[in-house]
Amino acid sequence: MATSLRSNRDFRLLWMSGFFAVLGSQMGALALPLLILKETGSAVQAGLVGTVSVGAVLITMLPGGVMADRVERRRLMRLCDVGSLAAVTALTIAVWNGSAPMALVLLVATAGAVLNSVYAPAAFGLMRAVVPPDQMGTATARLQARTSTVRLVGPLVGGALFGVHQALPFTAQFLGLLLSTVCVALVRTRSEARTKAGSVFSRRELTAGLTFLWQLPYLRTVLLVFGLGMNFAFGALTFTALAVFSEGGRSGLGGGFVITCVSAGALVGALLAPRLAPDRHVRTLIVITCWSCVGTAAALAWLSSPLLAGLLCALCMCLSTIASIGFLSTLLVVTPEDRIGRVQSAASFLSSVVQPFGPLAGGALLTALGSRAAFGVTGCVLAVSAAVVTFAPSVRAGAVPDPAGAVPAPAGTRTPGEPAPEPAGAARTHQGTAVEDPAPARPAPDPAGRPGAL
């Protein structure tokens, strides 16, 4: 009989590791642009830090997946922990000394982003070895609930600490990473691909995860429509709502309430997911989520109340979180063990690559067409996505690999859909979101979750 998650020592350690690291990261992510703004007075330089971090994540995400399938994953996570701790330590010392050069800030942000790109797929692989397949949905939901809670609390704590002394948020981030490092060091389970990936810079290895996703029709359709299309459209929708209900920037109260509701919706969805067994009802949840977003876009075109707008957006985010947890659980179970790093990083890449462009598109539509038409165009994009996931045969079929098209598993590995073997001596967990991944967030700021983010 499989060990329950409550009694699963290594899962508890992974959960605590993520809690400490994400809390520290959220405080640091808020304080870093404030620090640059205070020292330089330049909003451009403050924004540059986030841009560099996001760019570094996107560039290194696929190579990070290859690394996770080459090196023993627990060891790789420990190495990333040490690197992250060293980077944050350097920044903390510099801030306490009253001088944090822009070059050091950019170096730390880049290092954190690169290390996170390696750490995240390794953490997914280790989670696969720690959690049994029938508990994967519950485990993923608990990790998402943890991350959503910390994202609500972390910025508030970071802002309060920054008000006392500008070095305190970075000191708290250092302590969080230190505790996270200790938790990972205590994990006993090992996870190593039985057939190791080739060179990190090999085109074949870099695209192996994308190839696997493309050759399974269900995964391909859901990721392209729910991951790419819905992420993009919902990003445009929430930005438009932020601008409209902030009265064009004259008041931040209404828009801020809408965005807070989105974060709260993610938390509620993560808390409800274990009760709904999302991994057993993925298609239904995805379809409901997509059409709910269509209805929300139509309603926002006519609403003038930030309260109602926030509640509708919260509902969409709640449903999206539950559906994404179910899809991610399915993805982890059907992916061959020796490719879990590359497939996870490829799925995260597809879900993340369009996120920066959603707000840009929303702003352009709002400027060119006005609020009502902007919501209408966004609703049309959402409706197309909803129609595809509702009627596409590949989505109806579910996560069943096509024997003629699926990538053959190397000798000694299971094929997609075959029950995962349980490792001896152990029970079988971000951006991402994205859903959020089980990896503790490193120094790089993490993009906000959107419907479909994996």
JSON list of C-alpha atoms in Angstrom, two decimals, residues 179-396:
[
{"chain": "A", "resi": 179, "resn": "LEU", "atom": "CA", "xyz": [16.24, 26.57, 4.82]},
{"chain": "A", "resi": 180, "resn": "SER", "atom": "CA", "xyz": [15.19, 25.37, 1.37]},
{"chain": "A", "resi": 181, "resn": "THR", "atom": "CA", "xyz": [18.70, 24.05, 0.74]},
{"chain": "A", "resi": 182, "resn": "VAL", "atom": "CA", "xyz": [18.66, 22.14, 4.02]},
{"chain": "A", "resi": 183, "resn": "CYS", "atom": "CA", "xyz": [15.30, 20.55, 3.18]},
{"chain": "A", "resi": 184, "resn": "VAL", "atom": "CA", "xyz": [16.48, 19.37, -0.24]},
{"chain": "A", "resi": 185, "resn": "ALA", "atom": "CA", "xyz": [19.70, 18.04, 1.32]},
{"chain": "A", "resi": 186, "resn": "LEU", "atom": "CA", "xyz": [17.60, 15.85, 3.63]},
{"chain": "A", "resi": 187, "resn": "VAL", "atom": "CA", "xyz": [15.59, 14.24, 0.80]},
{"chain": "A", "resi": 188, "resn": "ARG", "atom": "CA", "xyz": [16.54, 10.56, 0.52]},
{"chain": "A", "resi": 189, "resn": "THR", "atom": "CA", "xyz": [14.91, 9.56, -2.76]},
{"chain": "A", "resi": 190, "resn": "ARG", "atom": "CA", "xyz": [17.08, 9.62, -5.87]},
{"chain": "A", "resi": 191, "resn": "SER", "atom": "CA", "xyz": [15.87, 10.12, -9.41]},
{"chain": "A", "resi": 192, "resn": "GLU", "atom": "CA", "xyz": [18.04, 9.38, -12.41]},
{"chain": "A", "resi": 193, "resn": "ALA", "atom": "CA", "xyz": [17.04, 8.71, -16.01]},
{"chain": "A", "resi": 194, "resn": "ARG", "atom": "CA", "xyz": [17.74, 5.10, -16.93]},
{"chain": "A", "resi": 195, "resn": "THR", "atom": "CA", "xyz": [18.63, 6.26, -20.43]},
{"chain": "A", "resi": 196, "resn": "LYS", "atom": "CA", "xyz": [20.50, 9.54, -20.08]},
{"chain": "A", "resi": 197, "resn": "ALA", "atom": "CA", "xyz": [20.05, 12.44, -22.48]},
{"chain": "A", "resi": 198, "resn": "GLY", "atom": "CA", "xyz": [22.86, 13.44, -24.80]},
{"chain": "A", "resi": 199, "resn": "SER", "atom": "CA", "xyz": [24.65, 16.77, -25.10]},
{"chain": "A", "resi": 200, "resn": "VAL", "atom": "CA", "xyz": [22.89, 19.81, -23.68]},
{"chain": "A", "resi": 201, "resn": "PHE", "atom": "CA", "xyz": [23.63, 21.72, -26.88]},
{"chain": "A", "resi": 202, "resn": "SER", "atom": "CA", "xyz": [22.39, 18.98, -29.22]},
{"chain": "A", "resi": 203, "resn": "ARG", "atom": "CA", "xyz": [19.47, 20.13, -31.34]},
{"chain": "A", "resi": 204, "resn": "ARG", "atom": "CA", "xyz": [17.92, 16.69, -31.03]},
{"chain": "A", "resi": 205, "resn": "GLU", "atom": "CA", "xyz": [18.02, 16.81, -27.23]},
{"chain": "A", "resi": 206, "resn": "LEU", "atom": "CA", "xyz": [16.81, 20.41, -27.02]},
{"chain": "A", "resi": 207, "resn": "THR", "atom": "CA", "xyz": [13.76, 19.54, -29.12]},
{"chain": "A", "resi": 208, "resn": "ALA", "atom": "CA", "xyz": [13.12, 16.07, -27.68]},
{"chain": "A", "resi": 209, "resn": "GLY", "atom": "CA", "xyz": [10.48, 17.35, -25.25]},
{"chain": "A", "resi": 210, "resn": "LEU", "atom": "CA", "xyz": [8.73, 19.39, -27.94]},
{"chain": "A", "resi": 211, "resn": "THR", "atom": "CA", "xyz": [8.81, 16.37, -30.27]},
{"chain": "A", "resi": 212, "resn": "PHE", "atom": "CA", "xyz": [7.24, 14.11, -27.65]},
{"chain": "A", "resi": 213, "resn": "LEU", "atom": "CA", "xyz": [4.47, 16.63, -26.98]},
{"chain": "A", "resi": 214, "resn": "TRP", "atom": "CA", "xyz": [3.84, 17.15, -30.70]},
{"chain": "A", "resi": 215, "resn": "GLN", "atom": "CA", "xyz": [3.52, 13.43, -31.45]},
{"chain": "A", "resi": 216, "resn": "LEU", "atom": "CA", "xyz": [0.82, 12.86, -28.83]},
{"chain": "A", "resi": 217, "resn": "PRO", "atom": "CA", "xyz": [-2.28, 14.57, -30.29]},
{"chain": "A", "resi": 218, "resn": "TYR", "atom": "CA", "xyz": [-3.94, 15.22, -26.92]},
{"chain": "A", "resi": 219, "resn": "LEU", "atom": "CA", "xyz": [-0.90, 16.90, -25.40]},
{"chain": "A", "resi": 220, "resn": "ARG", "atom": "CA", "xyz": [-0.24, 18.85, -28.59]},
{"chain": "A", "resi": 221, "resn": "THR", "atom": "CA", "xyz": [-3.75, 20.25, -28.87]},
{"chain": "A", "resi": 222, "resn": "VAL", "atom": "CA", "xyz": [-4.18, 21.12, -25.20]},
{"chain": "A", "resi": 223, "resn": "LEU", "atom": "CA", "xyz": [-0.79, 22.83, -24.96]},
{"chain": "A", "resi": 224, "resn": "LEU", "atom": "CA", "xyz": [-1.22, 24.83, -28.15]},
{"chain": "A", "resi": 225, "resn": "VAL", "atom": "CA", "xyz": [-4.79, 25.91, -27.37]},
{"chain": "A", "resi": 226, "resn": "PHE", "atom": "CA", "xyz": [-5.05, 25.91, -23.58]},
{"chain": "A", "resi": 227, "resn": "GLY", "atom": "CA", "xyz": [-1.39, 26.68, -22.91]},
{"chain": "A", "resi": 228, "resn": "LEU", "atom": "CA", "xyz": [-0.56, 29.14, -25.70]},
{"chain": "A", "resi": 229, "resn": "GLY", "atom": "CA", "xyz": [-3.90, 30.56, -26.83]},
{"chain": "A", "resi": 230, "resn": "MET", "atom": "CA", "xyz": [-5.60, 30.88, -23.46]},
{"chain": "A", "resi": 231, "resn": "ASN", "atom": "CA", "xyz": [-2.48, 32.22, -21.75]},
{"chain": "A", "resi": 232, "resn": "PHE", "atom": "CA", "xyz": [-2.16, 34.93, -24.36]},
{"chain": "A", "resi": 233, "resn": "ALA", "atom": "CA", "xyz": [-5.84, 35.89, -24.41]},
{"chain": "A", "resi": 234, "resn": "PHE", "atom": "CA", "xyz": [-6.31, 35.84, -20.64]},
{"chain": "A", "resi": 235, "resn": "GLY", "atom": "CA", "xyz": [-3.19, 37.96, -20.21]},
{"chain": "A", "resi": 236, "resn": "ALA", "atom": "CA", "xyz": [-4.77, 40.51, -22.56]},
{"chain": "A", "resi": 237, "resn": "LEU", "atom": "CA", "xyz": [-8.08, 40.23, -20.72]},
{"chain": "A", "resi": 238, "resn": "THR", "atom": "CA", "xyz": [-6.68, 40.84, -17.24]},
{"chain": "A", "resi": 239, "resn": "PHE", "atom": "CA", "xyz": [-4.49, 43.74, -18.38]},
{"chain": "A", "resi": 240, "resn": "THR", "atom": "CA", "xyz": [-7.45, 45.37, -20.10]},
{"chain": "A", "resi": 241, "resn": "ALA", "atom": "CA", "xyz": [-9.51, 44.91, -16.92]},
{"chain": "A", "resi": 242, "resn": "LEU", "atom": "CA", "xyz": [-6.68, 46.39, -14.86]},
{"chain": "A", "resi": 243, "resn": "ALA", "atom": "CA", "xyz": [-6.54, 49.48, -17.07]},
{"chain": "A", "resi": 244, "resn": "VAL", "atom": "CA", "xyz": [-10.31, 49.94, -17.40]},
{"chain": "A", "resi": 245, "resn": "PHE", "atom": "CA", "xyz": [-11.17, 49.51, -13.73]},
{"chain": "A", "resi": 246, "resn": "SER", "atom": "CA", "xyz": [-8.23, 51.70, -12.71]},
{"chain": "A", "resi": 247, "resn": "GLU", "atom": "CA", "xyz": [-9.93, 54.48, -14.70]},
{"chain": "A", "resi": 248, "resn": "GLY", "atom": "CA", "xyz": [-6.99, 54.88, -17.04]},
{"chain": "A", "resi": 249, "resn": "GLY", "atom": "CA", "xyz": [-4.51, 55.13, -14.19]},
{"chain": "A", "resi": 250, "resn": "ARG", "atom": "CA", "xyz": [-6.42, 57.73, -12.15]},
{"chain": "A", "resi": 251, "resn": "SER", "atom": "CA", "xyz": [-7.18, 55.20, -9.41]},
{"chain": "A", "resi": 252, "resn": "GLY", "atom": "CA", "xyz": [-5.45, 51.92, -8.68]},
{"chain": "A", "resi": 253, "resn": "LEU", "atom": "CA", "xyz": [-8.10, 50.63, -6.30]},
{"chain": "A", "resi": 254, "resn": "GLY", "atom": "CA", "xyz": [-10.46, 48.98, -8.79]},
{"chain": "A", "resi": 255, "resn": "GLY", "atom": "CA", "xyz": [-7.75, 47.46, -10.97]},
{"chain": "A", "resi": 256, "resn": "GLY", "atom": "CA", "xyz": [-5.79, 46.31, -7.95]},
{"chain": "A", "resi": 257, "resn": "PHE", "atom": "CA", "xyz": [-8.91, 44.58, -6.61]},
{"chain": "A", "resi": 258, "resn": "VAL", "atom": "CA", "xyz": [-9.33, 42.69, -9.90]},
{"chain": "A", "resi": 259, "resn": "ILE", "atom": "CA", "xyz": [-5.72, 41.45, -9.85]},
{"chain": "A", "resi": 260, "resn": "THR", "atom": "CA", "xyz": [-6.01, 40.47, -6.18]},
{"chain": "A", "resi": 261, "resn": "CYS", "atom": "CA", "xyz": [-9.10, 38.46, -7.05]},
{"chain": "A", "resi": 262, "resn": "VAL", "atom": "CA", "xyz": [-7.15, 36.64, -9.77]},
{"chain": "A", "resi": 263, "resn": "SER", "atom": "CA", "xyz": [-4.52, 35.62, -7.19]},
{"chain": "A", "resi": 264, "resn": "ALA", "atom": "CA", "xyz": [-7.22, 34.60, -4.72]},
{"chain": "A", "resi": 265, "resn": "GLY", "atom": "CA", "xyz": [-8.92, 32.52, -7.41]},
{"chain": "A", "resi": 266, "resn": "ALA", "atom": "CA", "xyz": [-5.70, 30.60, -7.98]},
{"chain": "A", "resi": 267, "resn": "LEU", "atom": "CA", "xyz": [-5.46, 29.85, -4.27]},
{"chain": "A", "resi": 268, "resn": "VAL", "atom": "CA", "xyz": [-9.08, 28.71, -4.00]},
{"chain": "A", "resi": 269, "resn": "GLY", "atom": "CA", "xyz": [-8.66, 26.50, -7.06]},
{"chain": "A", "resi": 270, "resn": "ALA", "atom": "CA", "xyz": [-5.59, 24.84, -5.58]},
{"chain": "A", "resi": 271, "resn": "LEU", "atom": "CA", "xyz": [-7.42, 24.21, -2.30]},
{"chain": "A", "resi": 272, "resn": "LEU", "atom": "CA", "xyz": [-10.47, 22.74, -4.07]},
{"chain": "A", "resi": 273, "resn": "ALA", "atom": "CA", "xyz": [-8.54, 20.58, -6.54]},
{"chain": "A", "resi": 274, "resn": "PRO", "atom": "CA", "xyz": [-7.85, 17.59, -4.22]},
{"chain": "A", "resi": 275, "resn": "ARG", "atom": "CA", "xyz": [-11.60, 17.24, -3.60]},
{"chain": "A", "resi": 276, "resn": "LEU", "atom": "CA", "xyz": [-12.43, 17.21, -7.32]},
{"chain": "A", "resi": 277, "resn": "ALA", "atom": "CA", "xyz": [-9.88, 14.66, -8.61]},
{"chain": "A", "resi": 278, "resn": "PRO", "atom": "CA", "xyz": [-8.92, 16.95, -11.53]},
{"chain": "A", "resi": 279, "resn": "ASP", "atom": "CA", "xyz": [-6.70, 14.32, -13.16]},
{"chain": "A", "resi": 280, "resn": "ARG", "atom": "CA", "xyz": [-9.83, 12.21, -13.82]},
{"chain": "A", "resi": 281, "resn": "HIS", "atom": "CA", "xyz": [-11.88, 15.03, -15.35]},
{"chain": "A", "resi": 282, "resn": "VAL", "atom": "CA", "xyz": [-9.27, 17.05, -17.23]},
{"chain": "A", "resi": 283, "resn": "ARG", "atom": "CA", "xyz": [-11.16, 17.52, -20.50]},
{"chain": "A", "resi": 284, "resn": "THR", "atom": "CA", "xyz": [-14.38, 18.61, -18.77]},
{"chain": "A", "resi": 285, "resn": "LEU", "atom": "CA", "xyz": [-12.52, 21.08, -16.59]},
{"chain": "A", "resi": 286, "resn": "ILE", "atom": "CA", "xyz": [-10.61, 22.54, -19.54]},
{"chain": "A", "resi": 287, "resn": "VAL", "atom": "CA", "xyz": [-13.81, 23.00, -21.57]},
{"chain": "A", "resi": 288, "resn": "ILE", "atom": "CA", "xyz": [-15.63, 24.65, -18.64]},
{"chain": "A", "resi": 289, "resn": "THR", "atom": "CA", "xyz": [-12.65, 26.94, -18.02]},
{"chain": "A", "resi": 290, "resn": "CYS", "atom": "CA", "xyz": [-12.46, 28.08, -21.63]},
{"chain": "A", "resi": 291, "resn": "TRP", "atom": "CA", "xyz": [-16.16, 28.88, -21.96]},
{"chain": "A", "resi": 292, "resn": "SER", "atom": "CA", "xyz": [-16.15, 30.62, -18.56]},
{"chain": "A", "resi": 293, "resn": "CYS", "atom": "CA", "xyz": [-13.42, 32.92, -19.86]},
{"chain": "A", "resi": 294, "resn": "VAL", "atom": "CA", "xyz": [-15.53, 33.63, -22.96]},
{"chain": "A", "resi": 295, "resn": "GLY", "atom": "CA", "xyz": [-18.49, 34.56, -20.77]},
{"chain": "A", "resi": 296, "resn": "THR", "atom": "CA", "xyz": [-16.29, 36.72, -18.55]},
{"chain": "A", "resi": 297, "resn": "ALA", "atom": "CA", "xyz": [-14.93, 38.66, -21.53]},
{"chain": "A", "resi": 298, "resn": "ALA", "atom": "CA", "xyz": [-18.49, 39.30, -22.76]},
{"chain": "A", "resi": 299, "resn": "ALA", "atom": "CA", "xyz": [-19.61, 40.43, -19.30]},
{"chain": "A", "resi": 300, "resn": "LEU", "atom": "CA", "xyz": [-16.63, 42.73, -18.76]},
{"chain": "A", "resi": 301, "resn": "ALA", "atom": "CA", "xyz": [-17.52, 44.60, -21.95]},
{"chain": "A", "resi": 302, "resn": "TRP", "atom": "CA", "xyz": [-20.68, 45.84, -20.22]},
{"chain": "A", "resi": 303, "resn": "LEU", "atom": "CA", "xyz": [-19.82, 45.83, -16.51]},
{"chain": "A", "resi": 304, "resn": "SER", "atom": "CA", "xyz": [-18.82, 48.96, -14.61]},
{"chain": "A", "resi": 305, "resn": "SER", "atom": "CA", "xyz": [-18.37, 47.33, -11.20]},
{"chain": "A", "resi": 306, "resn": "PRO", "atom": "CA", "xyz": [-14.82, 46.28, -10.16]},
{"chain": "A", "resi": 307, "resn": "LEU", "atom": "CA", "xyz": [-16.39, 43.94, -7.60]},
{"chain": "A", "resi": 308, "resn": "LEU", "atom": "CA", "xyz": [-18.27, 41.90, -10.20]},
{"chain": "A", "resi": 309, "resn": "ALA", "atom": "CA", "xyz": [-15.32, 42.01, -12.60]},
{"chain": "A", "resi": 310, "resn": "GLY", "atom": "CA", "xyz": [-12.97, 40.75, -9.90]},
{"chain": "A", "resi": 311, "resn": "LEU", "atom": "CA", "xyz": [-15.31, 37.91, -8.93]},
{"chain": "A", "resi": 312, "resn": "LEU", "atom": "CA", "xyz": [-15.66, 36.79, -12.57]},
{"chain": "A", "resi": 313, "resn": "CYS", "atom": "CA", "xyz": [-11.89, 36.85, -13.09]},
{"chain": "A", "resi": 314, "resn": "ALA", "atom": "CA", "xyz": [-11.42, 34.96, -9.82]},
{"chain": "A", "resi": 315, "resn": "LEU", "atom": "CA", "xyz": [-13.84, 32.28, -11.03]},
{"chain": "A", "resi": 316, "resn": "CYS", "atom": "CA", "xyz": [-11.91, 31.88, -14.29]},
{"chain": "A", "resi": 317, "resn": "MET", "atom": "CA", "xyz": [-8.61, 31.62, -12.45]},
{"chain": "A", "resi": 318, "resn": "CYS", "atom": "CA", "xyz": [-10.05, 29.13, -9.96]},
{"chain": "A", "resi": 319, "resn": "LEU", "atom": "CA", "xyz": [-11.31, 26.85, -12.74]},
{"chain": "A", "resi": 320, "resn": "SER", "atom": "CA", "xyz": [-8.08, 27.28, -14.69]},
{"chain": "A", "resi": 321, "resn": "THR", "atom": "CA", "xyz": [-5.97, 26.28, -11.70]},
{"chain": "A", "resi": 322, "resn": "ILE", "atom": "CA", "xyz": [-7.98, 23.10, -11.14]},
{"chain": "A", "resi": 323, "resn": "ALA", "atom": "CA", "xyz": [-7.84, 22.18, -14.84]},
{"chain": "A", "resi": 324, "resn": "SER", "atom": "CA", "xyz": [-4.11, 22.92, -15.06]},
{"chain": "A", "resi": 325, "resn": "ILE", "atom": "CA", "xyz": [-3.40, 20.76, -12.00]},
{"chain": "A", "resi": 326, "resn": "GLY", "atom": "CA", "xyz": [-5.26, 17.90, -13.67]},
{"chain": "A", "resi": 327, "resn": "PHE", "atom": "CA", "xyz": [-3.40, 18.33, -16.94]},
{"chain": "A", "resi": 328, "resn": "LEU", "atom": "CA", "xyz": [-0.02, 18.58, -15.25]},
{"chain": "A", "resi": 329, "resn": "SER", "atom": "CA", "xyz": [-0.72, 15.43, -13.25]},
{"chain": "A", "resi": 330, "resn": "THR", "atom": "CA", "xyz": [-1.61, 13.61, -16.48]},
{"chain": "A", "resi": 331, "resn": "LEU", "atom": "CA", "xyz": [1.52, 14.92, -18.19]},
{"chain": "A", "resi": 332, "resn": "LEU", "atom": "CA", "xyz": [3.75, 13.67, -15.38]},
{"chain": "A", "resi": 333, "resn": "VAL", "atom": "CA", "xyz": [2.19, 10.21, -15.43]},
{"chain": "A", "resi": 334, "resn": "VAL", "atom": "CA", "xyz": [2.25, 9.61, -19.21]},
{"chain": "A", "resi": 335, "resn": "THR", "atom": "CA", "xyz": [5.75, 10.97, -19.83]},
{"chain": "A", "resi": 336, "resn": "PRO", "atom": "CA", "xyz": [8.55, 8.37, -19.89]},
{"chain": "A", "resi": 337, "resn": "GLU", "atom": "CA", "xyz": [10.76, 8.67, -16.82]},
{"chain": "A", "resi": 338, "resn": "ASP", "atom": "CA", "xyz": [13.91, 9.29, -18.84]},
{"chain": "A", "resi": 339, "resn": "ARG", "atom": "CA", "xyz": [12.34, 12.28, -20.62]},
{"chain": "A", "resi": 340, "resn": "ILE", "atom": "CA", "xyz": [10.47, 13.97, -17.80]},
{"chain": "A", "resi": 341, "resn": "GLY", "atom": "CA", "xyz": [12.91, 16.89, -17.58]},
{"chain": "A", "resi": 342, "resn": "ARG", "atom": "CA", "xyz": [12.81, 17.70, -21.29]},
{"chain": "A", "resi": 343, "resn": "VAL", "atom": "CA", "xyz": [9.03, 17.29, -21.58]},
{"chain": "A", "resi": 344, "resn": "GLN", "atom": "CA", "xyz": [8.34, 19.42, -18.51]},
{"chain": "A", "resi": 345, "resn": "SER", "atom": "CA", "xyz": [10.64, 22.20, -19.68]},
{"chain": "A", "resi": 346, "resn": "ALA", "atom": "CA", "xyz": [9.09, 22.07, -23.17]},
{"chain": "A", "resi": 347, "resn": "ALA", "atom": "CA", "xyz": [5.56, 22.34, -21.76]},
{"chain": "A", "resi": 348, "resn": "SER", "atom": "CA", "xyz": [6.59, 25.24, -19.53]},
{"chain": "A", "resi": 349, "resn": "PHE", "atom": "CA", "xyz": [8.30, 26.94, -22.46]},
{"chain": "A", "resi": 350, "resn": "LEU", "atom": "CA", "xyz": [5.17, 26.72, -24.62]},
{"chain": "A", "resi": 351, "resn": "SER", "atom": "CA", "xyz": [3.01, 28.07, -21.80]},
{"chain": "A", "resi": 352, "resn": "SER", "atom": "CA", "xyz": [5.41, 30.89, -20.90]},
{"chain": "A", "resi": 353, "resn": "VAL", "atom": "CA", "xyz": [6.63, 32.15, -24.24]},
{"chain": "A", "resi": 354, "resn": "VAL", "atom": "CA", "xyz": [3.46, 34.14, -25.03]},
{"chain": "A", "resi": 355, "resn": "GLN", "atom": "CA", "xyz": [2.78, 35.53, -21.54]},
{"chain": "A", "resi": 356, "resn": "PRO", "atom": "CA", "xyz": [4.75, 38.78, -21.98]},
{"chain": "A", "resi": 357, "resn": "PHE", "atom": "CA", "xyz": [2.75, 39.59, -25.14]},
{"chain": "A", "resi": 358, "resn": "GLY", "atom": "CA", "xyz": [-0.76, 39.26, -23.66]},
{"chain": "A", "resi": 359, "resn": "PRO", "atom": "CA", "xyz": [-0.69, 42.57, -21.76]},
{"chain": "A", "resi": 360, "resn": "LEU", "atom": "CA", "xyz": [0.90, 44.25, -24.79]},
{"chain": "A", "resi": 361, "resn": "ALA", "atom": "CA", "xyz": [-1.93, 43.04, -27.02]},
{"chain": "A", "resi": 362, "resn": "GLY", "atom": "CA", "xyz": [-4.53, 44.11, -24.45]},
{"chain": "A", "resi": 363, "resn": "GLY", "atom": "CA", "xyz": [-3.02, 47.58, -24.25]},
{"chain": "A", "resi": 364, "resn": "ALA", "atom": "CA", "xyz": [-2.91, 47.91, -28.04]},
{"chain": "A", "resi": 365, "resn": "LEU", "atom": "CA", "xyz": [-6.56, 46.83, -28.41]},
{"chain": "A", "resi": 366, "resn": "LEU", "atom": "CA", "xyz": [-7.66, 49.18, -25.64]},
{"chain": "A", "resi": 367, "resn": "THR", "atom": "CA", "xyz": [-5.86, 52.13, -27.24]},
{"chain": "A", "resi": 368, "resn": "ALA", "atom": "CA", "xyz": [-7.06, 51.43, -30.76]},
{"chain": "A", "resi": 369, "resn": "LEU", "atom": "CA", "xyz": [-10.63, 50.23, -30.16]},
{"chain": "A", "resi": 370, "resn": "GLY", "atom": "CA", "xyz": [-11.74, 51.25, -26.69]},
{"chain": "A", "resi": 371, "resn": "SER", "atom": "CA", "xyz": [-12.65, 49.04, -23.76]},
{"chain": "A", "resi": 372, "resn": "ARG", "atom": "CA", "xyz": [-15.83, 47.42, -25.07]},
{"chain": "A", "resi": 373, "resn": "ALA", "atom": "CA", "xyz": [-14.34, 46.41, -28.41]},
{"chain": "A", "resi": 374, "resn": "ALA", "atom": "CA", "xyz": [-11.10, 45.29, -26.74]},
{"chain": "A", "resi": 375, "resn": "PHE", "atom": "CA", "xyz": [-13.02, 42.89, -24.50]},
{"chain": "A", "resi": 376, "resn": "GLY", "atom": "CA", "xyz": [-15.02, 41.77, -27.53]},
{"chain": "A", "resi": 377, "resn": "VAL", "atom": "CA", "xyz": [-11.96, 40.91, -29.64]},
{"chain": "A", "resi": 378, "resn": "THR", "atom": "CA", "xyz": [-10.36, 39.11, -26.71]},
{"chain": "A", "resi": 379, "resn": "GLY", "atom": "CA", "xyz": [-13.59, 37.19, -26.18]},
{"chain": "A", "resi": 380, "resn": "CYS", "atom": "CA", "xyz": [-13.53, 36.08, -29.82]},
{"chain": "A", "resi": 381, "resn": "VAL", "atom": "CA", "xyz": [-10.01, 34.68, -29.42]},
{"chain": "A", "resi": 382, "resn": "LEU", "atom": "CA", "xyz": [-11.11, 32.89, -26.27]},
{"chain": "A", "resi": 383, "resn": "ALA", "atom": "CA", "xyz": [-14.19, 31.53, -28.07]},
{"chain": "A", "resi": 384, "resn": "VAL", "atom": "CA", "xyz": [-12.05, 30.03, -30.83]},
{"chain": "A", "resi": 385, "resn": "SER", "atom": "CA", "xyz": [-9.86, 28.34, -28.22]},
{"chain": "A", "resi": 386, "resn": "ALA", "atom": "CA", "xyz": [-12.93, 27.08, -26.37]},
{"chain": "A", "resi": 387, "resn": "ALA", "atom": "CA", "xyz": [-14.46, 25.65, -29.56]},
{"chain": "A", "resi": 388, "resn": "VAL", "atom": "CA", "xyz": [-11.26, 23.78, -30.41]},
{"chain": "A", "resi": 389, "resn": "VAL", "atom": "CA", "xyz": [-10.90, 22.08, -27.01]},
{"chain": "A", "resi": 390, "resn": "THR", "atom": "CA", "xyz": [-14.64, 21.28, -27.02]},
{"chain": "A", "resi": 391, "resn": "PHE", "atom": "CA", "xyz": [-14.85, 19.60, -30.41]},
{"chain": "A", "resi": 392, "resn": "ALA", "atom": "CA", "xyz": [-11.30, 18.46, -31.28]},
{"chain": "A", "resi": 393, "resn": "PRO", "atom": "CA", "xyz": [-11.18, 14.63, -31.54]},
{"chain": "A", "resi": 394, "resn": "SER", "atom": "CA", "xyz": [-7.69, 14.58, -30.03]},
{"chain": "A", "resi": 395, "resn": "VAL", "atom": "CA", "xyz": [-8.96, 16.25, -26.85]},
{"chain": "A", "resi": 396, "resn": "ARG", "atom": "CA", "xyz": [-11.96, 13.93, -26.68]}
]
